[in-house]
Coordinates of C-alpha atoms in Angstrom, one line a residue:
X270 CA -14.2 41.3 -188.6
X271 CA -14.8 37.6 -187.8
X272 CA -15.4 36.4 -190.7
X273 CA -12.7 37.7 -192.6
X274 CA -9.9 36.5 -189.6
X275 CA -11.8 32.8 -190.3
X276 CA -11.3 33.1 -193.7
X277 CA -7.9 34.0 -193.3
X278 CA -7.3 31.3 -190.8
X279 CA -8.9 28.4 -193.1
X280 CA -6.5 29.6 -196.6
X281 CA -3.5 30.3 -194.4
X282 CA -2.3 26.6 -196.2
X283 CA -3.4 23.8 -197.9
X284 CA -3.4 21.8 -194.8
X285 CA -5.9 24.0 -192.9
X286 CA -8.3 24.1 -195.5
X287 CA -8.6 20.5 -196.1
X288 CA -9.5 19.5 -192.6
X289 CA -11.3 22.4 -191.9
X290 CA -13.9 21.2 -195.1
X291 CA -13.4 17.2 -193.8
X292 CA -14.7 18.8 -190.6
X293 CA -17.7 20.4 -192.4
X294 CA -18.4 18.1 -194.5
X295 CA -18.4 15.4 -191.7
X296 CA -21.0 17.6 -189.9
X297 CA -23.1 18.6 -192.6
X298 CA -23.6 14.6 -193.3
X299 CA -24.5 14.0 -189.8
X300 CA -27.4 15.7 -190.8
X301 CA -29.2 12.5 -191.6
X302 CA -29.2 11.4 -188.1
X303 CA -30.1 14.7 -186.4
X304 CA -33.6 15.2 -185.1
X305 CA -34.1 18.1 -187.3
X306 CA -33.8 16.3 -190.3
X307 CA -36.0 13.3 -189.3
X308 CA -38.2 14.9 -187.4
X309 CA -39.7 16.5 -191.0
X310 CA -40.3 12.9 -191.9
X311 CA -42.6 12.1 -188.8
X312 CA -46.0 12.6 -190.5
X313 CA -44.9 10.7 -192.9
X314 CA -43.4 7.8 -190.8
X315 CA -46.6 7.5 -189.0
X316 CA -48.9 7.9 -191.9
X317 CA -47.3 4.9 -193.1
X318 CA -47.0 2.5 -189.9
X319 CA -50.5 3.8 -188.5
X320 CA -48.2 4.8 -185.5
X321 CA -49.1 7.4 -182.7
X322 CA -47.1 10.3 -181.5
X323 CA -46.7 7.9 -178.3
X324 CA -45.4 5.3 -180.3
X325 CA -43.2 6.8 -182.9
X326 CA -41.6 9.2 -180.2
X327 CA -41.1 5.6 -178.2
X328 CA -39.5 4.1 -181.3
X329 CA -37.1 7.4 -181.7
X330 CA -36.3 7.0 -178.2
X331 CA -35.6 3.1 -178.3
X332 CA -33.0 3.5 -181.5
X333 CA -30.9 6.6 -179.9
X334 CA -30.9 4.5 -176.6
X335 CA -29.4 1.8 -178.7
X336 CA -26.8 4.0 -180.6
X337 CA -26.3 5.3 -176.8
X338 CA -25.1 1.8 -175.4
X339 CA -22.9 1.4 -178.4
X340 CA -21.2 4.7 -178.9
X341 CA -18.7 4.6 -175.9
X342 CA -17.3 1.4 -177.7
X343 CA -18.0 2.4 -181.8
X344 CA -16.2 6.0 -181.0
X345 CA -13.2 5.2 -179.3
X346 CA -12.2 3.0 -182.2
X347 CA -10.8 6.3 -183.7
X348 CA -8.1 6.1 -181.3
X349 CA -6.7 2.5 -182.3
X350 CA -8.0 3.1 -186.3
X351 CA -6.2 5.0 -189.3
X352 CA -8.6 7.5 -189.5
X353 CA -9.5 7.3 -193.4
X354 CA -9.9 3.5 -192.5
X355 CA -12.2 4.8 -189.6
X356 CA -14.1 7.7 -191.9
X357 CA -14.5 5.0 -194.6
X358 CA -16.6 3.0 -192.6
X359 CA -18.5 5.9 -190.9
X360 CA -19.6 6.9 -194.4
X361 CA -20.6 3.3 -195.2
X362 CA -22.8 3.5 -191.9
X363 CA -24.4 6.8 -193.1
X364 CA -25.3 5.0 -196.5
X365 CA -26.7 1.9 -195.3
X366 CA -28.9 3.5 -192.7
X367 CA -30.1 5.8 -195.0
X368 CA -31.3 2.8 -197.3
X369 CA -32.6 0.9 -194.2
X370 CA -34.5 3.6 -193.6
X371 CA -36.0 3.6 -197.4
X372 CA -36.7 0.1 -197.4
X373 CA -37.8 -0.7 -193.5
X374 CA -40.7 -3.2 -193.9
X375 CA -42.2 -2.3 -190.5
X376 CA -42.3 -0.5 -187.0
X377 CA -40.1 -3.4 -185.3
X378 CA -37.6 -2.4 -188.1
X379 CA -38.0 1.0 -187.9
X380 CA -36.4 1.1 -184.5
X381 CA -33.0 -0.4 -186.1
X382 CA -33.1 1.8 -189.0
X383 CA -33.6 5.3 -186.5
X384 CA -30.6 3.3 -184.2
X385 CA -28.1 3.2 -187.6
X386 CA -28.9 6.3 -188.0
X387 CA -28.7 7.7 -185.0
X388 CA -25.2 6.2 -184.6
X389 CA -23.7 6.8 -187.8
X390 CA -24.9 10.5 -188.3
X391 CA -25.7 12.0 -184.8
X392 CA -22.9 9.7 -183.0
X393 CA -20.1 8.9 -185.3
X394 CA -19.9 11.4 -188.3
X395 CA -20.1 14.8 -185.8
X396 CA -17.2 12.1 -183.7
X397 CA -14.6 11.9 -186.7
X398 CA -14.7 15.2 -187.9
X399 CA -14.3 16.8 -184.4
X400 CA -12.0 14.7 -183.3
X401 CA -9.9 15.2 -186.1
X402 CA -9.7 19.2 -185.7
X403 CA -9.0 18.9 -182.1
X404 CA -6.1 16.7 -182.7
X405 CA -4.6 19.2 -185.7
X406 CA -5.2 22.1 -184.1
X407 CA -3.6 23.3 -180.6
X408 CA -2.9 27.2 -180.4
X409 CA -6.5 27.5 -182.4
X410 CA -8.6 24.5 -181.6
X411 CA -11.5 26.8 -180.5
X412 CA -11.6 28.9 -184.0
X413 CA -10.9 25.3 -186.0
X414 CA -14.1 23.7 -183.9
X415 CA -16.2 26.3 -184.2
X416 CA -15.7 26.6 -188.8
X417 CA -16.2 23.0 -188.8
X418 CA -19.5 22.8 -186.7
X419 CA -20.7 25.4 -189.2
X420 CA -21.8 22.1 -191.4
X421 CA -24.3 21.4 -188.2
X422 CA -26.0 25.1 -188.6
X423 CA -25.8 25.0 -192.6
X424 CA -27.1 21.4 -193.0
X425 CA -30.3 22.1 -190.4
X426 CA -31.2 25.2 -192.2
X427 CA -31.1 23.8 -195.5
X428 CA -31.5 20.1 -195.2
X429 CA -35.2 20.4 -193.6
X430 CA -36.9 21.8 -195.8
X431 CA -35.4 20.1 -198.7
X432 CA -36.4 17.6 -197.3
X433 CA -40.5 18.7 -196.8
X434 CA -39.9 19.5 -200.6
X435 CA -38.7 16.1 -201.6
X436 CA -41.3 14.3 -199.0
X437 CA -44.1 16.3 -201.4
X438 CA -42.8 14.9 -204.3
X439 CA -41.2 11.9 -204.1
X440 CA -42.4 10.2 -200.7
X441 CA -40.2 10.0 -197.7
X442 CA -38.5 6.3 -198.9
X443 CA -37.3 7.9 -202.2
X444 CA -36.1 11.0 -200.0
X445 CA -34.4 8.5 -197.7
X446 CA -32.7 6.5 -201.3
X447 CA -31.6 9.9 -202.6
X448 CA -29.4 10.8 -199.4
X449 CA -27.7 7.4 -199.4
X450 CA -27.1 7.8 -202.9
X451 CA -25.9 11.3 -202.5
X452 CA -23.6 10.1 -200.0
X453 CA -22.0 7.4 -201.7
X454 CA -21.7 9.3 -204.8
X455 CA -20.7 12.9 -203.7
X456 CA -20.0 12.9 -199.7
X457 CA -17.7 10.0 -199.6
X458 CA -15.5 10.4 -202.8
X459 CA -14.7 13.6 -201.1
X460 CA -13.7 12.9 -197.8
X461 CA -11.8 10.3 -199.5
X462 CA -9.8 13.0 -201.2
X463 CA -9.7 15.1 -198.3
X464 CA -8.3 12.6 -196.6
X465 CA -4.9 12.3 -198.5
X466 CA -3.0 14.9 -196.8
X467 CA -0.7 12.7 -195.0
X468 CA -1.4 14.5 -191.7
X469 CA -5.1 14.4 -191.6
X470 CA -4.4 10.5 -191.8
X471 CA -1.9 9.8 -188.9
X472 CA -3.8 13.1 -186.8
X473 CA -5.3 9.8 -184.7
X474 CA -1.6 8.7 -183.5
X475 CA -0.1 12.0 -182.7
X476 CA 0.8 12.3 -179.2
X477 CA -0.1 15.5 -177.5
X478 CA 3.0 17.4 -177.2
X479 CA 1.3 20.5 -175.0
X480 CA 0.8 20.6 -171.4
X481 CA -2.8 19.8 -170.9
X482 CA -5.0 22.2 -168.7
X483 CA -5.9 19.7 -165.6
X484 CA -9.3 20.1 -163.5
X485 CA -7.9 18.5 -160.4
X486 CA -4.3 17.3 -161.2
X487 CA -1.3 17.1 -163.5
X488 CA -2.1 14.5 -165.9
X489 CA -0.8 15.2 -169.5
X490 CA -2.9 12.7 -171.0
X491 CA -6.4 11.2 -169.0
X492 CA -7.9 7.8 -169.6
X493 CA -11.4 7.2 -169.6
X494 CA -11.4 5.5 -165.9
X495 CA -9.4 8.2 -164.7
X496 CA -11.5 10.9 -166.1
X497 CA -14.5 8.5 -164.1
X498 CA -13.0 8.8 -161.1
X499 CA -13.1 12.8 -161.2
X500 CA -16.1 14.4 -159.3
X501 CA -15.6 17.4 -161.0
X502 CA -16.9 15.1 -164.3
X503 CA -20.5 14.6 -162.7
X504 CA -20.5 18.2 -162.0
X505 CA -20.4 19.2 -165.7
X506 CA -22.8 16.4 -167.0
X507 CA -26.1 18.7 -166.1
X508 CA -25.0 21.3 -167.9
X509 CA -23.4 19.3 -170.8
X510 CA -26.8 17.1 -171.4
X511 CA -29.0 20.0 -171.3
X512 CA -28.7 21.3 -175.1
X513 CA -29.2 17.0 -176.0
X514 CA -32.0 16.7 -173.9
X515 CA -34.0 20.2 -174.1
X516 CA -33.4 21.1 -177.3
X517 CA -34.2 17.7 -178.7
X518 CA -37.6 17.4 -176.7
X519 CA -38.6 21.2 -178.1
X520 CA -37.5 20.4 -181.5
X521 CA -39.4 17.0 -181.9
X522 CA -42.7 18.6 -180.1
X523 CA -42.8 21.8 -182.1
X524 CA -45.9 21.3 -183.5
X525 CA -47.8 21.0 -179.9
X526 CA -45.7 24.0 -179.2
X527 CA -46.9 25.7 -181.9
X528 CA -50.6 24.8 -181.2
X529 CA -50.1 25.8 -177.9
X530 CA -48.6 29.2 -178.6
X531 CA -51.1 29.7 -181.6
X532 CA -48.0 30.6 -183.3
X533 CA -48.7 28.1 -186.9
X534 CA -46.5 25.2 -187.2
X535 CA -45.2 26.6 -190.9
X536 CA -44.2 29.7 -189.2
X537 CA -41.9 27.8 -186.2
X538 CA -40.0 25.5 -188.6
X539 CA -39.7 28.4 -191.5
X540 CA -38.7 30.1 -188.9
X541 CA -35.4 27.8 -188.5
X542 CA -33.4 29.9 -190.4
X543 CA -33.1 32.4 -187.7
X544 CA -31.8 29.5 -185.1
X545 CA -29.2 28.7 -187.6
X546 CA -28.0 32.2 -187.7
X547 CA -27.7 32.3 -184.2
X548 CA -25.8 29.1 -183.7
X549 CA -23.3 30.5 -186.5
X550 CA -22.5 33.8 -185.3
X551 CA -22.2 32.6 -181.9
X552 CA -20.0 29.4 -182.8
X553 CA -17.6 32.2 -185.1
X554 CA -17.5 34.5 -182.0
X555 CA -16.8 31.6 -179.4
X556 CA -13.6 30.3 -181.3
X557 CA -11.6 33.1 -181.2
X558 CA -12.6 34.2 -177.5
X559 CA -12.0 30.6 -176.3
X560 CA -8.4 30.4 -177.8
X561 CA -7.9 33.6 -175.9
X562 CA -9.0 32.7 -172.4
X563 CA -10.2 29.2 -172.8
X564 CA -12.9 26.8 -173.0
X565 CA -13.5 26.4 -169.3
X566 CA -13.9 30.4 -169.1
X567 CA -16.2 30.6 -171.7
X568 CA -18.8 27.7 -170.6
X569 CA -20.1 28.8 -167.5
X570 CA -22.5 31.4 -169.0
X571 CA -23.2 29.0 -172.2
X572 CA -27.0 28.2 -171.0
X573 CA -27.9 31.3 -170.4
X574 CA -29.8 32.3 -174.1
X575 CA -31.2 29.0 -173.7
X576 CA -32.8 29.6 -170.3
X577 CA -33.9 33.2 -171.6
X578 CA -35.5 31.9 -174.3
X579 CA -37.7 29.2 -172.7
X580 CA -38.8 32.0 -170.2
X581 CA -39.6 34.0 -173.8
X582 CA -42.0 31.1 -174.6
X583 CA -43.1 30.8 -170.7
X584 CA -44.1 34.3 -170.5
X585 CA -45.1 35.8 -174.5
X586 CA -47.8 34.5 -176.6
X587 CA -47.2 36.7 -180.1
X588 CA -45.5 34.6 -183.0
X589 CA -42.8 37.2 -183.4
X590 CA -41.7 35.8 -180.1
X591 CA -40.5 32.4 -182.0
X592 CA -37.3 34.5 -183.9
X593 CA -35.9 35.8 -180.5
X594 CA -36.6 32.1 -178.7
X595 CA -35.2 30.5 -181.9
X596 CA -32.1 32.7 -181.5
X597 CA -31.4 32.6 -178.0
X598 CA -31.4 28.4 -178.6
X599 CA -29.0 28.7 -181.4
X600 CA -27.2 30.7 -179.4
X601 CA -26.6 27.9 -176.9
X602 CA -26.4 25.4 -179.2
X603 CA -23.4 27.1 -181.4
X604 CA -21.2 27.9 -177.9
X605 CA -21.6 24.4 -176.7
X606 CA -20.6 22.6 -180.6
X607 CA -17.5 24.8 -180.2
X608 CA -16.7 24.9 -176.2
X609 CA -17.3 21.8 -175.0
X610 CA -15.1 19.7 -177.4
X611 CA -12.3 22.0 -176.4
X612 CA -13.0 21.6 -172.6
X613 CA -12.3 18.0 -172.9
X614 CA -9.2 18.5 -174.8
X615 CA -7.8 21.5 -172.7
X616 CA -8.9 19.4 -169.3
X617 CA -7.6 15.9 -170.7
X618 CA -5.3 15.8 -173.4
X619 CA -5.4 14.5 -176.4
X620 CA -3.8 10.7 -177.0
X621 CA -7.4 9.2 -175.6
X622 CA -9.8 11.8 -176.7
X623 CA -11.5 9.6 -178.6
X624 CA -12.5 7.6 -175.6
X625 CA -13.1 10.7 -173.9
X626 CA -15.1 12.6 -176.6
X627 CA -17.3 8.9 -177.6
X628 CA -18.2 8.4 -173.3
X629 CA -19.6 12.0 -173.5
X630 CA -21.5 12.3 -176.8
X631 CA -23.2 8.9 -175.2
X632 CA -24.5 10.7 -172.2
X633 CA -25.4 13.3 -175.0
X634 CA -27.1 11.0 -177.0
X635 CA -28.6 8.6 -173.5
X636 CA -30.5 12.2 -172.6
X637 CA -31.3 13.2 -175.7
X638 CA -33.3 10.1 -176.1
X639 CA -35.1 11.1 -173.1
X640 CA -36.1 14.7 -173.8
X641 CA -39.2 13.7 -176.3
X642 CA -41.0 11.3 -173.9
X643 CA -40.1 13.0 -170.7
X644 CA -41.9 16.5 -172.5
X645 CA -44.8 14.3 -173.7
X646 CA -45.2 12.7 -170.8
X647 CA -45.7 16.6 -168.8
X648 CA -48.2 17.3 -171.3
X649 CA -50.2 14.3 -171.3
X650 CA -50.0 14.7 -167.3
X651 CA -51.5 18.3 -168.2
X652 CA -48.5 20.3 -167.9
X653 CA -49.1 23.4 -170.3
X654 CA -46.6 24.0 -172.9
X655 CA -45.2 27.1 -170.5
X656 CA -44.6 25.3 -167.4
X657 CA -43.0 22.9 -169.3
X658 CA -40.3 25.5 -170.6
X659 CA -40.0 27.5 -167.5
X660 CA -39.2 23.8 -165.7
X661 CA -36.6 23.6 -168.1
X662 CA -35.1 27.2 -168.1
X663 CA -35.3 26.5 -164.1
X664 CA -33.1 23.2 -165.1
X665 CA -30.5 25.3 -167.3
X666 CA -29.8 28.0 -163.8
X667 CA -29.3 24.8 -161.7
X668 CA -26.9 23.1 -163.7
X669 CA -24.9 26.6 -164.9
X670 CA -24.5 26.7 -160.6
X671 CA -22.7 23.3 -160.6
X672 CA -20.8 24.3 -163.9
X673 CA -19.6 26.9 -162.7
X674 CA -18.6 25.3 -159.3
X675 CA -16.7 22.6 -161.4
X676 CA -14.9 25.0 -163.5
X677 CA -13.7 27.5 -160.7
X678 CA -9.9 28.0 -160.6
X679 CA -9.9 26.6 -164.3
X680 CA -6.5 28.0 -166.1
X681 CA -4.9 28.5 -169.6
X682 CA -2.6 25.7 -171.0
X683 CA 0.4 26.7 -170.8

C-alpha cells in the first residue's frame, strides 16, 4: 500500500522525518505566493484599486516577470549559503511580502508586493525545501520529492477557501496581516528547529558522491553554462513550462471558464478538493515508480491527463465534467512536482543544482506569467473558452513529441 511504505519511509529515523516535514512545510508556506491562493483575493484587490480584469491580470503578470528576472540569481545562492542562513531569510521574505501586501497604498505598489510574493513563496520557499531533499536523498529522491510536495496539494486545498472565509470576515489586508504573523510566529520557529539536525544544515555542501545519469555526456557534476550549451535542454522546456503556463492561465480565468461552461463559479473552485486529490495520489505513486526506473522514464507521458482534460472541457458542457478535468490536471501537476526535480538531479548532479533547479523554476515562473494574458487576450479576440483548451491540449501533444525525443536512450544511475 503506498501510503503505508511512505509512512514507513518518512519514520525509518529521525533524520528522514525532519527534512521530510522542512520539505512540507517549506511547500505548504509557498502557498502565499501561489496563484491559487491569491487568485481568491482578486475581487477583492480590484474592488479596492477600481482595477479591471485587464489591469490586475497585467499587474500579476508584471510582479512574476520581476521575481522571473531575479530568481536565476536569488536561487542559486543556496549553493554558496548555509542553508538555515538561506531558509532564514526566505521565511523573512514570506513575512514581509505578506505585510506589503496588507498595507500596499496603491496599484503602482501592488505590482512590488505580488513580485515579493511571487519570489519568496512561488520562487524561493518550493526552491529550499526541494533542494534540500534532493541533496539528502539518493537511492529514494523520487519517494522523498514526491511526500514533501504534498505541502503544495494540502496548502491549495485548504489554504483557498480559508482564505474566501477570512476575506468575508476580516477583509483581504487583515487576511494578508494574519499569514505574515502566522508565519513569523508558527512557520518560522519551526523550520528553525527542523533545521538543527546537523545534516539538514551542511546538505548545501555535500558533494555528489553517485555517478550522475548524463543526457549527452559524462559529466558528474553540470554547471549552469554547460547545461546551456545542451540542445537536449531546449527540447524539454515545452514540456517543462506547460503545467506554469496552462495551468496558471486556467486557474486565474476560472470564473470565465465557469461562465462559459455554465458550470457556477462556487461549484469549480469547491470543486478544488478533487484536483488536490489527484495531484497527491499521483505524486505518492510517481516516487516510488521513478526510484525504480527513473525520472527520465517516467516524464514522457506526464502531460497526458492534462491534455485529456482540456479536451474534457473542449468537448462536454455538464458540471460533473469539472471533477474528471480537475483530476486529470492534478494529475499532471503532482508527476511533474515529483519528476522533474529528479530529472535535473539524475541528468546533472548535484554540487550546482541550485543553479540548475533556480534557471528552471525561472522559465517556470517567466511562462507562468504569460499564461493569464496570453488566455485573456484569445478571448477578448473571441476565442471561445473550448478552442482555447483544445489549443492548449494541442500544445501538451507537441511538446510530449520533443520530450520524448530528448529523453530517448535515457538510463538509470548507476
Amino acid at each position: 500500500m503506498p501510503f503505508a511504505s511512505y509512512l514507513r519511509f518518512a519514520l525509518a529515523s529521525a533524520d528522514n522525518a525532519r527534512i521530510l516535514t522542512f520539505g512540507f512545510v517549506m511547500a505548504f508556506a509557498s502557498s502565499v505566493g501561489q496563484t491559487y491562493f491569491i487568485g481568491v483575493f482578486g475581487p477583492a484587490v480590484q474592488n479596492d484599486f477600481d482595477l479591471s480584469h485587464t489591469a490586475w491580470g497585467s499587474i500579476y503578470m508584471a510582479g512574476t516577470l520581476l521575481s522571473a528576472l531575479l530568481l536565476p540569481w536569488t536561487g542559486q545562492q543556496i549553493d554558496r549559503i548555509a542553508l538555515k542562513r538561506y531558509t532564514m531569510l526566505v521565511c523573512a521574505g514570506l513575512v514581509a511580502a505578506s505585510l506589503a501586501m496588507s498595507l500596499v497604498p496603491s496599484s503602482v505598489f501592488l505590482i512590488v508586493a505580488i513580485f515579493m510574493l511571487r519570489q519568496a513563496g512561488q520562487g524561493l520557499a518550493v526552491h529550499t525545501g526541494t533542494t534540500a531533499i534532493a541533496r539528502a536523498f539518493h537511492a529514494d529522491r523520487g519517494k522523498a520529492v514526491a511526500f514533501a510536495t504534498l505541502g503544495f496539494s494540502v496548502g491549495g486545498s485548504l489554504l483557498p477557501f480559508l482564505a474566501v472565509l477570512a476575506i468575508a470576515s476580516i477583509g483581504w489586508r487583515l487576511t494578508f496581516g494574519t499569514s505574515a504573523l502566522l508565519i513569523a510566529l508558527v512557520v518560522t520557529p519551526l523550520v528553525w528547529w527542523l533545521l538543527r539536525w546537523k545534516g539538514m544544515t551542511t546538505t548545501v555542501h555535500v558533494e555528489p558522491t553517485h555517478q550522475s545519469a548524463q543526457i549527452n555526456g559524462p559529466a558528474e557534476s553540470w554547471t549552469k553554462a554547460q547545461i546551456l550549451r545542451d540542445w537536449r535542454f531546449y527540447l524539454i522546456v515545452p514540456a517543462m513550462i506547460a503545467p506554469s503556463i496552462i495551468i496558471t492561465a486556467l486557474f486565474f480565468h476560472h470564473p470565465e471558464l465557469a461562465r462559459a461552461k455554465d458550470w457556477g463559479i462556487d461549484w469549480v473552485t469547491g470543486s478544488y478538493w478533487i484536483y488536490a486529490l489527484g495531484s497527491v495520489v499521483a505524486s505518492l505513486a510517481a516516487g516510488p515508480l521513478i526510484d525504480r526506473v527513473t525520472a527520465a522514464r517516467v516524464l514522457p507521458s506526464y502531460l497526458m491527463p492534462l491534455a485529456l482534460g482540456l479536451l474534457f472541457v473542449w468537448a462536454f458542457d455538464h458540471f460533473m465534467w469539472a471533477w474528471p478535468y480537475l483530476t486529470l490536471v492534478g494529475v499532471t501537476v503532482g508527476i511533474s512536482f515529483t519528476a522533474l526535480n529528479a530529472l535535473w538531479a539524475e541528468a546533472y548532479g548535484l554540487k550546482h543544482f541550485g543553479a540548475i533547479r533556480s534557471l528552471a523554476v525561472s522559465i517556470a515562473v517567466f511562462s507562468s506569467a504569460l499564461g493569464p494574458p496570453g488566455m485573456g487576450a484569445l478571448m477578448d479576440f473571441g476565442v471561445s473558452v473550448e478552442n482555447v483548451c483544445a489549443f492548449m491540449a494541442l500544445y501538451c501533444f507537441g511538446a510530449t513529441a520533443l520530450l520524448t525525443f530528448a529523453l530517448k536512450g535515457y538510463s538509470k544511475p548507476a
